[in-house]
């Protein structure tokens, strides 16, 4: 849910995020389209990638998710970057049961 909130923020900020999960939901791969900093990213991807990294990490930390790894890969396509977010926090089976989710 915390990653979903972060993806919603990316969408609100103007990106068109597409995501997929792996490692049992522990890793989320996000394709970022429509970067609002695209012109600058073409000349200074190091700066823009650090901004993306900070926005993603900060939004997750704000929701209480602190045990994360964020990897940003610029320009895996002409106007597309790739972000991998991996969490190390164990999933709570108690909350899954109380929400009616079966495992």
Coordinates of C-alpha atoms in Angstrom, one line a residue:
X1 CA 0.0 0.0 0.0
X2 CA 2.9 2.4 0.8
X3 CA 4.4 1.8 -2.7
X4 CA 0.9 2.4 -4.2
X5 CA 0.8 5.7 -2.4
X6 CA 4.2 6.6 -3.8
X7 CA 3.1 5.6 -7.4
X8 CA 0.0 7.8 -6.9
X9 CA 2.2 10.7 -6.0
X10 CA 4.3 10.1 -9.1
X11 CA 1.1 10.2 -11.2
X12 CA 0.0 13.4 -9.5
X13 CA 3.4 15.0 -10.2
X14 CA 2.9 14.4 -13.9
X15 CA 4.6 11.1 -14.6
X16 CA 2.8 8.3 -16.2
X17 CA 4.1 5.4 -14.0
X18 CA 3.6 1.8 -15.1
X19 CA 4.6 -0.8 -12.5
X20 CA 5.2 -4.5 -12.1
X21 CA 6.2 -6.5 -9.1
X22 CA 8.6 -9.4 -8.4
X23 CA 10.1 -11.2 -5.5
X24 CA 6.7 -11.9 -4.0
X25 CA 5.8 -8.2 -4.1
X26 CA 9.1 -7.0 -2.4
X27 CA 10.4 -5.4 -5.6
X28 CA 8.4 -3.0 -7.6
X29 CA 9.7 -2.0 -11.1
X30 CA 8.3 1.4 -12.2
X31 CA 8.6 2.7 -15.7
X32 CA 8.5 6.5 -15.6
X33 CA 7.1 8.2 -18.7
X34 CA 6.5 12.0 -19.3
X35 CA 9.2 13.2 -17.0
X36 CA 8.6 16.9 -16.1
X37 CA 12.4 17.4 -16.2
X38 CA 13.0 15.7 -19.5
X39 CA 14.9 18.5 -21.2
X40 CA 17.3 18.9 -18.2
X41 CA 17.6 15.1 -17.9
X42 CA 19.0 14.9 -21.4
X43 CA 21.9 17.1 -20.4
X44 CA 22.2 16.3 -16.7
X45 CA 20.8 12.8 -16.0
X46 CA 22.9 12.6 -12.8
X47 CA 21.0 15.6 -11.3
X48 CA 17.6 14.6 -12.4
X49 CA 18.1 10.9 -11.3
X50 CA 19.1 12.1 -7.9
X51 CA 15.9 14.2 -7.7
X52 CA 13.8 11.2 -8.7
X53 CA 15.7 9.0 -6.2
X54 CA 15.1 11.5 -3.4
X55 CA 11.4 12.0 -4.2
X56 CA 10.7 8.3 -4.2
X57 CA 12.8 7.6 -1.1
X58 CA 11.3 10.6 0.7
X59 CA 7.7 9.7 -0.1
X60 CA 8.2 6.2 1.1
X61 CA 10.0 7.3 4.3
X62 CA 7.1 9.7 4.9
X63 CA 4.7 6.7 4.9
X64 CA 7.0 4.9 7.4
X65 CA 8.7 2.6 4.9
X66 CA 12.4 2.9 5.9
X67 CA 14.0 -0.4 4.9
X68 CA 14.1 0.3 1.1
X69 CA 16.5 0.2 -1.7
X70 CA 15.9 2.6 -4.7
X71 CA 17.7 2.2 -8.0
X72 CA 17.1 4.7 -10.9
X73 CA 18.2 3.8 -14.4
X74 CA 17.9 6.7 -16.8
X75 CA 16.8 6.5 -20.4
X76 CA 16.1 2.8 -20.9
X77 CA 14.0 4.1 -23.8
X78 CA 14.0 7.5 -25.6
X79 CA 11.7 9.1 -23.0
X80 CA 11.5 6.4 -20.3
X81 CA 13.4 5.7 -17.1
X82 CA 13.2 2.7 -14.9
X83 CA 13.0 2.7 -11.1
X84 CA 13.3 -0.4 -8.9
X85 CA 12.2 -0.2 -5.3
X86 CA 12.8 -3.1 -3.0
X87 CA 11.6 -3.3 0.5
X88 CA 13.1 -5.4 3.3
X89 CA 10.3 -4.9 5.8
X90 CA 8.5 -8.1 6.4
X91 CA 4.8 -8.2 5.3
X92 CA 2.4 -8.2 8.2
X93 CA 0.2 -11.3 8.0
X94 CA -2.1 -9.9 10.7
X95 CA -3.0 -6.9 8.5
X96 CA -3.5 -9.1 5.5
X97 CA -5.9 -11.3 7.5
X98 CA -7.8 -8.4 8.9
X99 CA -8.2 -7.0 5.4
X100 CA -9.5 -10.3 4.1
X101 CA -6.5 -11.1 2.0
X102 CA -5.6 -14.8 1.9
X103 CA -2.0 -16.0 1.3

